[in-house]
Every structure is written in C-alpha cells, then in structure tokens.
CSV table of C-alpha atoms in Angstrom, one decimal:
chain,number,residue,atom,x,y,z
A,50,SER,CA,-28.1,63.5,-38.2
A,51,THR,CA,-30.7,60.7,-38.1
A,52,LEU,CA,-28.3,58.1,-39.5
A,53,PRO,CA,-25.7,58.5,-36.7
A,54,ARG,CA,-28.4,58.1,-34.1
A,55,THR,CA,-29.7,55.0,-35.8
A,56,LEU,CA,-26.2,53.6,-35.9
A,57,GLU,CA,-25.6,54.5,-32.3
A,58,SER,CA,-28.8,52.8,-31.3
A,59,SER,CA,-28.0,49.7,-33.3
A,60,GLN,CA,-24.5,49.5,-31.9
A,61,THR,CA,-25.9,49.9,-28.4
A,62,ASP,CA,-28.4,47.1,-29.0
A,63,ILE,CA,-25.8,44.8,-30.4
A,64,ILE,CA,-23.5,45.4,-27.4
A,65,ILE,CA,-26.4,44.7,-24.9
A,66,ILE,CA,-27.5,41.6,-26.8
A,67,THR,CA,-23.9,40.3,-27.0
A,68,THR,CA,-23.3,41.0,-23.3
A,69,TRP,CA,-26.5,39.3,-22.3
A,70,GLN,CA,-25.8,36.2,-24.5
A,71,ARG,CA,-22.3,35.8,-23.0
A,72,THR,CA,-23.6,36.3,-19.4
A,73,GLU,CA,-26.3,33.6,-20.0
A,74,SER,CA,-23.8,31.2,-21.5
A,75,MET,CA,-21.3,31.7,-18.6
A,76,GLU,CA,-24.1,31.1,-16.0
A,77,ASP,CA,-25.0,27.9,-17.8
A,78,TYR,CA,-21.4,26.9,-17.9
A,79,PHE,CA,-20.9,27.3,-14.2
A,80,ARG,CA,-24.2,25.5,-13.4
A,81,SER,CA,-22.9,22.6,-15.4
A,82,ILE,CA,-19.6,22.7,-13.5
A,83,GLN,CA,-21.6,22.6,-10.2
A,84,GLU,CA,-23.6,19.6,-11.4
A,85,GLN,CA,-20.4,17.8,-12.3
A,86,LEU,CA,-18.9,18.6,-8.9
A,87,GLU,CA,-22.0,17.3,-7.1
A,88,ALA,CA,-22.0,14.1,-9.3
A,89,LYS,CA,-18.3,13.6,-8.6
A,90,GLU,CA,-18.8,14.1,-4.8
A,91,ALA,CA,-21.7,11.6,-4.9
A,92,VAL,CA,-19.3,9.1,-6.5
A,93,ARG,CA,-16.7,9.8,-3.9
A,94,GLU,CA,-19.2,9.2,-1.1
A,95,THR,CA,-20.2,5.9,-2.6
A,96,ILE,CA,-16.6,4.9,-3.1
A,97,GLY,CA,-15.8,6.0,0.5
A,98,LEU,CA,-18.5,3.6,1.8
A,99,ALA,CA,-16.9,0.7,-0.1
A,100,VAL,CA,-13.4,1.7,1.1
A,101,LYS,CA,-14.6,1.6,4.7
A,102,LYS,CA,-15.4,-2.1,4.2
A,103,LEU,CA,-11.7,-2.7,3.7
A,104,GLN,CA,-10.9,-1.6,7.2
A,105,PRO,CA,-12.3,-4.7,9.1
A,106,ILE,CA,-10.4,-7.0,6.7
A,107,LYS,CA,-7.2,-5.0,7.3
A,108,ARG,CA,-7.6,-5.2,11.1
A,109,ALA,CA,-8.3,-8.9,11.0
A,110,ILE,CA,-5.2,-9.5,8.9
A,111,GLU,CA,-3.0,-7.4,11.2
A,112,SER,CA,-4.3,-9.3,14.2
A,113,SER,CA,-3.5,-12.6,12.5
A,114,LEU,CA,0.0,-11.4,11.6
A,115,GLU,CA,0.7,-10.7,15.3
A,116,LYS,CA,0.2,-14.4,16.0
A,117,VAL,CA,2.9,-15.1,13.5
A,118,GLN,CA,5.3,-13.2,15.7
A,119,THR,CA,4.2,-15.1,18.8
A,120,SER,CA,4.1,-18.6,17.3
A,121,VAL,CA,7.8,-18.7,16.3
A,122,GLY,CA,9.0,-22.3,16.4
A,123,ASP,CA,5.5,-23.8,16.1
A,124,ALA,CA,5.2,-24.6,12.4
A,125,LYS,CA,1.6,-26.0,12.8
A,126,ALA,CA,0.4,-22.8,14.5
A,127,GLN,CA,2.0,-20.6,11.9
A,128,ASP,CA,0.4,-22.6,9.1
A,129,LEU,CA,-3.0,-22.0,10.6
A,130,VAL,CA,-2.3,-18.3,11.0
A,131,ILE,CA,-1.2,-18.0,7.4
A,132,GLN,CA,-4.3,-19.8,6.1
A,133,LYS,CA,-6.4,-17.5,8.2
A,134,VAL,CA,-4.7,-14.5,6.6
A,135,ARG,CA,-5.5,-16.0,3.1
A,136,ASP,CA,-9.1,-16.5,4.1
A,137,HIS,CA,-9.3,-12.8,5.0
A,138,LEU,CA,-7.7,-11.8,1.8
A,139,SER,CA,-10.4,-13.7,-0.2
A,140,GLU,CA,-12.9,-11.3,1.3
A,141,LEU,CA,-11.4,-8.5,-0.7
A,142,GLN,CA,-12.8,-9.8,-4.0
A,143,LYS,CA,-16.3,-8.6,-3.1
A,144,VAL,CA,-15.1,-5.2,-1.9
A,145,TRP,CA,-13.1,-4.6,-5.1
A,146,LYS,CA,-16.2,-5.4,-7.1
A,147,GLU,CA,-18.2,-2.8,-5.1
A,148,LEU,CA,-15.4,-0.2,-5.6
A,149,ASP,CA,-15.3,-0.9,-9.4
A,150,ASP,CA,-19.1,-0.6,-9.7
A,151,ALA,CA,-19.1,2.7,-7.6
A,152,ILE,CA,-16.5,4.3,-9.8
A,153,GLY,CA,-18.4,3.5,-13.0
A,154,THR,CA,-17.2,2.2,-16.4
A,155,ASN,CA,-16.7,5.7,-17.9
A,156,VAL,CA,-14.1,6.9,-15.3
A,157,SER,CA,-10.6,5.7,-14.7
A,158,THR,CA,-10.0,4.0,-11.3
A,159,GLU,CA,-6.7,5.9,-11.2
A,160,GLN,CA,-8.6,9.1,-10.5
A,161,TYR,CA,-9.7,7.7,-7.1
A,162,ARG,CA,-6.7,5.4,-6.2
A,163,ARG,CA,-5.5,7.6,-3.4
A,164,MET,CA,-8.6,6.8,-1.4
A,165,TRP,CA,-7.5,3.2,-0.9
A,166,ALA,CA,-3.8,3.4,-1.6
A,167,ASN,CA,-2.6,3.1,2.0
A,168,THR,CA,-4.9,0.2,2.8
A,169,ILE,CA,-3.9,-1.8,-0.3
A,170,SER,CA,-0.3,-1.3,0.6
A,171,SER,CA,-1.0,-2.9,4.0
A,172,PHE,CA,-2.4,-5.9,2.2
A,173,VAL,CA,0.7,-6.0,0.1
A,174,MET,CA,2.8,-6.2,3.2
A,175,ALA,CA,0.8,-9.1,4.6
A,176,VAL,CA,0.9,-11.1,1.3
A,177,VAL,CA,4.7,-10.5,0.8
A,178,PHE,CA,5.4,-11.3,4.5
A,179,ILE,CA,3.5,-14.6,4.7
A,180,HIS,CA,5.0,-15.7,1.3
A,181,TRP,CA,8.5,-15.0,2.6
A,182,ILE,CA,7.8,-17.2,5.7
A,183,GLU,CA,6.8,-20.1,3.4
A,184,LYS,CA,9.2,-19.6,0.5
A,185,ARG,CA,12.0,-17.3,1.7
A,186,GLU,CA,11.6,-15.1,-1.5
A,187,LEU,CA,10.1,-11.8,-2.6
A,188,LEU,CA,6.7,-12.2,-4.4
A,189,ASP,CA,6.4,-10.0,-7.5
A,190,ARG,CA,3.7,-7.4,-8.1
A,191,GLU,CA,1.6,-9.5,-10.4
A,192,LYS,CA,1.4,-12.5,-7.9
A,193,VAL,CA,0.6,-10.1,-5.0
A,194,GLU,CA,-2.2,-8.6,-7.1
A,195,GLU,CA,-3.6,-12.1,-7.7
A,196,ALA,CA,-3.3,-13.0,-4.0
A,197,MET,CA,-5.4,-9.9,-3.2
A,198,TYR,CA,-8.1,-11.0,-5.7
A,199,ALA,CA,-7.6,-7.9,-7.8
A,200,GLY,CA,-6.8,-7.1,-11.4
A,201,LYS,CA,-7.7,-8.6,-14.8
A,202,LYS,CA,-7.6,-12.2,-13.6
A,203,TYR,CA,-10.7,-11.5,-11.5
A,204,GLY,CA,-12.3,-9.2,-14.1
A,205,CYS,CA,-11.6,-6.2,-11.8
A,206,ARG,CA,-10.4,-2.8,-12.8
A,207,ILE,CA,-9.0,-2.3,-9.3
A,208,HIS,CA,-5.3,-3.2,-9.7
A,209,LEU,CA,-2.1,-3.0,-7.8
A,210,ASP,CA,-0.1,0.1,-8.8
A,211,PHE,CA,3.7,-0.2,-8.7
A,212,GLU,CA,4.1,2.6,-6.1
A,213,ASP,CA,1.5,0.9,-3.8
A,214,TYR,CA,3.3,-2.4,-4.2
A,215,LEU,CA,6.7,-0.8,-3.3
A,216,VAL,CA,5.2,1.0,-0.3
A,217,GLY,CA,3.9,-2.4,1.0
A,218,VAL,CA,7.2,-4.1,0.3
A,219,CYS,CA,9.0,-1.4,2.3
A,220,ALA,CA,6.9,-2.4,5.4
A,221,VAL,CA,8.0,-6.0,5.3
A,222,PRO,CA,11.6,-5.5,6.7
A,223,LYS,CA,10.1,-4.0,9.9
A,224,GLU,CA,8.0,-7.1,10.5
A,225,LEU,CA,11.0,-9.3,9.6
A,226,ALA,CA,13.2,-7.4,12.1
A,227,ARG,CA,10.6,-8.2,14.8
A,228,LEU,CA,10.6,-11.8,13.6
A,229,CYS,CA,14.3,-11.9,13.9
A,230,LEU,CA,14.2,-10.7,17.5
A,231,ASN,CA,11.5,-13.2,18.4
A,232,SER,CA,13.3,-16.0,16.6
A,233,ALA,CA,16.5,-15.3,18.6
A,234,SER,CA,14.4,-15.3,21.8
A,235,HIS,CA,13.1,-18.7,21.0
A,236,GLY,CA,16.4,-20.1,19.9
A,237,ARG,CA,15.5,-20.3,16.2
A,238,TYR,CA,18.9,-19.0,15.1
A,239,GLU,CA,18.7,-20.6,11.6
A,240,LEU,CA,16.1,-17.9,10.7
A,241,LEU,CA,18.4,-15.0,11.6
A,242,GLU,CA,20.7,-15.4,8.6
A,243,ALA,CA,17.8,-16.0,6.2
A,244,ILE,CA,16.1,-12.8,7.4
A,245,SER,CA,19.4,-10.8,7.2
A,246,LYS,CA,20.2,-12.0,3.7
A,247,PHE,CA,16.7,-11.2,2.3
A,248,VAL,CA,16.4,-7.7,3.9
A,249,THR,CA,20.0,-6.8,2.9
A,250,GLU,CA,19.3,-7.8,-0.7
A,251,LEU,CA,16.0,-6.0,-0.7
A,252,TYR,CA,17.7,-2.8,0.6
A,253,ALA,CA,20.3,-3.1,-2.2
A,254,GLY,CA,17.5,-3.6,-4.8
A,255,PHE,CA,15.7,-0.4,-3.6
A,256,ARG,CA,18.9,1.5,-3.9
A,257,LEU,CA,18.8,0.9,-7.6
A,258,LEU,CA,15.5,2.8,-7.9
A,259,ASN,CA,15.4,6.6,-8.6
A,260,LEU,CA,12.6,7.3,-6.0
A,261,LYS,CA,10.9,10.6,-6.7
A,262,ASN,CA,7.9,9.9,-4.5
A,263,ASP,CA,8.5,11.5,-1.1
A,264,ASN,CA,6.3,9.0,0.8
A,265,LEU,CA,8.2,6.1,-0.9
A,266,ARG,CA,11.6,7.6,0.0
A,267,ARG,CA,10.6,7.9,3.6
A,268,ARG,CA,9.4,4.3,3.6
A,269,PHE,CA,12.7,3.2,2.0
A,270,ASP,CA,14.6,4.8,4.9
A,271,GLY,CA,12.7,2.3,7.1
A,272,ILE,CA,14.4,-0.6,5.4
A,273,LYS,CA,17.8,0.8,6.4
A,274,TYR,CA,16.7,0.9,10.1
A,275,ALA,CA,15.4,-2.6,9.8
A,276,VAL,CA,18.8,-3.8,8.5
A,277,GLN,CA,20.5,-2.1,11.4
A,278,LYS,CA,18.2,-3.8,14.0
A,279,ILE,CA,18.7,-7.2,12.4
A,280,GLU,CA,22.4,-6.8,12.4
A,281,GLU,CA,22.3,-5.8,16.1
A,282,VAL,CA,20.3,-9.0,16.9
A,283,ILE,CA,22.7,-11.2,15.0
A,284,TYR,CA,25.7,-9.5,16.7
A,285,ASP,CA,24.2,-10.0,20.1
A,286,VAL,CA,23.5,-13.7,19.4
A,287,LYS,CA,27.1,-14.2,18.2
A,288,VAL,CA,28.6,-12.4,21.2
A,289,ARG,CA,26.4,-14.5,23.6
A,290,SER,CA,27.5,-17.7,21.8
A,291,LEU,CA,31.2,-16.7,22.2
A,292,MET,CA,30.6,-15.9,25.8
A,293,ASP,CA,28.9,-19.3,26.4
A,294,LYS,CA,31.8,-21.1,24.7
A,295,THR,CA,34.3,-19.1,26.8
A,296,ASP,CA,32.3,-19.9,30.0
A,297,GLY,CA,32.2,-23.6,29.0
A,298,SER,CA,36.0,-23.7,28.4
A,299,SER,CA,36.6,-22.0,31.7
A,300,MET,CA,34.4,-24.5,33.5
A,301,LYS,CA,36.2,-27.4,31.8
A,302,LYS,CA,39.6,-26.0,32.8
A,303,SER,CA,38.5,-25.5,36.4
A,304,THR,CA,37.4,-29.2,36.6
A,305,LEU,CA,40.7,-30.5,35.4
C-alpha cells in the first residue's frame, strides 16, 4: 500500500513541476513577443517621422507641376519649372538615407514599403510627366528610380517597386489630359496629337498586364477616362476648325 502512495505522490509532483515549467516558459515567450512588438513599433515611429519629411517635397513638386499647366506655349518658363521640380527631387536623397537608417540593416525595407508607397508613386508621376514634356517618351522604372535619387546607384536600400512605378505612371495620363485641354486653349494644336498617341499607346500597354492588385486596376481605369477626355478635346478642335473653314468659305462667297 505504501508503494502506490509513493507512486501517486511522485506522479503528482511530476505533473505539478511539468505544468509549472510550461507556464513559466509560455510567460517568457509572450514577454519576448511584447518586447519585439514594442521594438517594431518604435521602428515604425522613427520611420514615420522620416516619411513625414517627404510631404513638403511632394507638395512643392505638385505646386511646380501646376505651373507647367499654366505656362503652355512658354518654353522658357516650362524649362524653369522642370528644373525646379528636379531641384526638389534632389532633396529626396537625404530623406531616403534617413528611412534606410531608421529601418536598420537587419530588416528588409519591403516590410515597411506601404508607409511611403503612395508618396513615392506621386514622385514617379512627376518624373515621368516632366520627362514626357522634354522627350515625348515613357521613362522606364530604373531611370525613374535614379531621378528620385533612390536605389543601388546611390547606395540606398529604398528602391522603386514595380507596382509603385505603375501606379505613378497611371497618374500621368490625367495630367496629360489637362495639358491637352490647356494646349488647345492656347492654340498649341501640335501637342494634341502627341499627347493622344502617347496615352493611347500607354493604355494599350497596360492592357497587356494581368493586374491582380485592386488599387492598380482602379488606377488603370483612370487611363481609359483620360483617353476619352483627350479624344473629346481633339474632336472639338477639329469640329471648330471645320466650322472656321466653312465660315471662311461662306464669307468669301458672300463677297464675290
């Protein structure tokens, strides 16, 4: 009878000890999780402070791009505006360095990319837009990344993701549609066909992509609307031109 009691006591002790050890280990585990969460949140706050420094640069560039729209036909004024946009873009190099340092070398920048994705896409739009004004062509992702002072060329881990590049490119047709209307208003009709050709080809190019990103698909729809607006402007200009010719012919006949 003594042996069973001893076994019972031993088994109880073992169960208690085992349970206590597991409970202690789990507590330590969750404490370590909390420490990691706090460390990650501290990193996010530091990154957030750096990301905020992108906003004044973004606003300055957007303000300059508005002057592109209002200086149609004035090549000298547009050149000055474009140079000002490039000057603002050069300010990004310092901010990217701060972001890189805030993230730390042991963590992938991809983990936090969403924090600045929308802002970097707006810079893409600006770079692609001013390049089109100068060269009438689409600037590829690598060249856009360089123009924003990001990527390996500048020893920076902050790079331009393909999705962020495409989102930025999707915003360009809207600006070109505005430029089309302003060009028509200032009698710069030679720009209309160039804008129409570029945006139509861009739309056709995007149609080749299998877009699974919902945000990117919505932005892609914006290109279609830009194409329609540009076509409407060109149509109105052609109709007015025909009307002017008709009016001119009528006047000549009436003077004969």
